[in-house]
mmCIF file of C-alpha atoms in Angstrom:
data_model
loop_
_atom_site.group_PDB
_atom_site.id
_atom_site.type_symbol
_atom_site.label_atom_id
_atom_site.label_comp_id
_atom_site.label_asym_id
_atom_site.label_seq_id
_atom_site.Cartn_x
_atom_site.Cartn_y
_atom_site.Cartn_z
ATOM 1 C CA UNK Z 101 -18.752 -50.316 -5.890
ATOM 2 C CA UNK Z 102 -16.769 -53.507 -6.476
ATOM 3 C CA UNK Z 103 -20.014 -55.449 -6.131
ATOM 4 C CA UNK Z 104 -21.646 -53.389 -8.918
ATOM 5 C CA UNK Z 105 -18.669 -53.807 -11.232
ATOM 6 C CA UNK Z 106 -18.443 -57.575 -10.736
ATOM 7 C CA UNK Z 107 -22.181 -58.163 -10.944
ATOM 8 C CA UNK Z 108 -22.179 -56.225 -14.229
ATOM 9 C CA UNK Z 109 -19.553 -58.582 -15.628
ATOM 10 C CA UNK Z 110 -21.599 -61.583 -14.460
ATOM 11 C CA UNK Z 111 -24.632 -60.167 -16.284
ATOM 12 C CA UNK Z 112 -22.584 -59.716 -19.454
ATOM 13 C CA UNK Z 113 -21.287 -63.291 -19.277
ATOM 14 C CA UNK Z 114 -24.840 -64.560 -18.861
ATOM 15 C CA UNK Z 115 -25.935 -62.441 -21.839
ATOM 16 C CA UNK Z 116 -23.208 -64.127 -23.879
ATOM 17 C CA UNK Z 117 -24.669 -67.512 -22.969
ATOM 18 C CA UNK Z 118 -21.880 -68.460 -20.554
ATOM 19 C CA UNK Z 119 -22.368 -69.799 -17.042
ATOM 20 C CA UNK Z 120 -21.691 -67.153 -14.440
ATOM 21 C CA UNK Z 121 -22.129 -66.706 -10.717
ATOM 22 C CA UNK Z 122 -21.437 -63.865 -8.344
ATOM 23 C CA UNK Z 123 -20.202 -64.216 -4.802
ATOM 24 C CA UNK Z 124 -19.370 -61.051 -2.858
ATOM 25 C CA UNK Z 125 -16.064 -61.259 -1.017
ATOM 26 C CA UNK Z 126 -14.307 -58.624 1.073
ATOM 27 C CA UNK Z 127 -11.063 -57.180 -0.285
ATOM 28 C CA UNK Z 128 -9.140 -58.581 2.678
ATOM 29 C CA UNK Z 129 -9.350 -62.075 1.146
ATOM 30 C CA UNK Z 130 -6.810 -60.911 -1.409
ATOM 31 C CA UNK Z 131 -3.249 -61.961 -0.557
ATOM 32 C CA UNK Z 132 -1.527 -58.577 -0.486
ATOM 33 C CA UNK Z 133 -1.924 -54.803 -0.444
ATOM 34 C CA UNK Z 134 -1.086 -54.495 -4.143
ATOM 35 C CA UNK Z 135 -3.976 -56.757 -5.169
ATOM 36 C CA UNK Z 136 -6.319 -54.927 -2.788
ATOM 37 C CA UNK Z 137 -5.244 -51.570 -4.238
ATOM 38 C CA UNK Z 138 -5.820 -52.865 -7.783
ATOM 39 C CA UNK Z 139 -9.404 -53.904 -6.992
ATOM 40 C CA UNK Z 140 -10.068 -50.605 -5.211
ATOM 41 C CA UNK Z 141 -8.935 -48.862 -8.405
ATOM 42 C CA UNK Z 142 -11.333 -51.039 -10.456
ATOM 43 C CA UNK Z 143 -14.155 -50.021 -8.125
ATOM 44 C CA UNK Z 144 -13.329 -46.327 -8.503
ATOM 45 C CA UNK Z 145 -13.184 -46.678 -12.284
ATOM 46 C CA UNK Z 146 -16.709 -48.133 -12.268
ATOM 47 C CA UNK Z 147 -17.941 -44.661 -11.340
ATOM 48 C CA UNK Z 148 -16.462 -43.360 -14.611
ATOM 49 C CA UNK Z 149 -17.415 -45.935 -17.241
ATOM 50 C CA UNK Z 150 -15.783 -45.737 -20.637
ATOM 51 C CA UNK Z 151 -17.792 -44.528 -23.591
ATOM 52 C CA UNK Z 152 -17.614 -47.334 -26.147
ATOM 53 C CA UNK Z 153 -18.725 -45.011 -28.951
ATOM 54 C CA UNK Z 154 -15.765 -42.710 -28.265
ATOM 55 C CA UNK Z 155 -13.391 -45.680 -28.021
ATOM 56 C CA UNK Z 156 -14.708 -46.981 -31.357
ATOM 57 C CA UNK Z 157 -14.169 -43.554 -32.947
ATOM 58 C CA UNK Z 158 -10.476 -44.040 -32.108
ATOM 59 C CA UNK Z 159 -10.347 -47.818 -32.699
ATOM 60 C CA UNK Z 160 -13.288 -49.044 -34.809
ATOM 61 C CA UNK Z 161 -12.492 -52.705 -34.110
ATOM 62 C CA UNK Z 162 -12.935 -52.294 -30.324
ATOM 63 C CA UNK Z 163 -15.293 -54.863 -28.800
ATOM 64 C CA UNK Z 164 -17.358 -54.925 -25.640
ATOM 65 C CA UNK Z 165 -17.094 -57.998 -23.394
ATOM 66 C CA UNK Z 166 -19.940 -59.912 -25.045
ATOM 67 C CA UNK Z 167 -18.588 -59.096 -28.516
ATOM 68 C CA UNK Z 168 -15.090 -60.227 -27.530
ATOM 69 C CA UNK Z 169 -16.405 -63.510 -26.088
ATOM 70 C CA UNK Z 170 -18.327 -64.234 -29.270
ATOM 71 C CA UNK Z 171 -15.491 -63.156 -31.583
ATOM 72 C CA UNK Z 172 -12.882 -65.272 -29.828
ATOM 73 C CA UNK Z 173 -15.094 -68.247 -29.001
ATOM 74 C CA UNK Z 174 -13.920 -68.063 -25.385
ATOM 75 C CA UNK Z 175 -15.581 -70.525 -23.031
ATOM 76 C CA UNK Z 176 -15.474 -70.848 -19.280
ATOM 77 C CA UNK Z 177 -12.961 -73.394 -17.976
ATOM 78 C CA UNK Z 178 -14.556 -76.576 -16.720
ATOM 79 C CA UNK Z 179 -11.908 -77.441 -14.117
ATOM 80 C CA UNK Z 180 -12.295 -74.434 -11.798
ATOM 81 C CA UNK Z 181 -12.642 -75.138 -8.090
ATOM 82 C CA UNK Z 182 -16.120 -74.427 -6.778
ATOM 83 C CA UNK Z 183 -17.855 -74.569 -10.132
#
């Protein structure tokens, strides 16, 4: 599940014209139980994706990831280890 969630984000970054790569890592590389629990929760949430149309009916200015990247002009940092 975590793999699907992360690879989906990588695809969205690529669609926004940003460099992206995916490397599967086990949860035990995270430094503590709290971080591991947080990523497990992300994985479980991937099985229940949000409905952007419903979110926009509540907050019309809501953006998806690609829209947010374009609206903010965010770019990937160039000084990240391993990139």
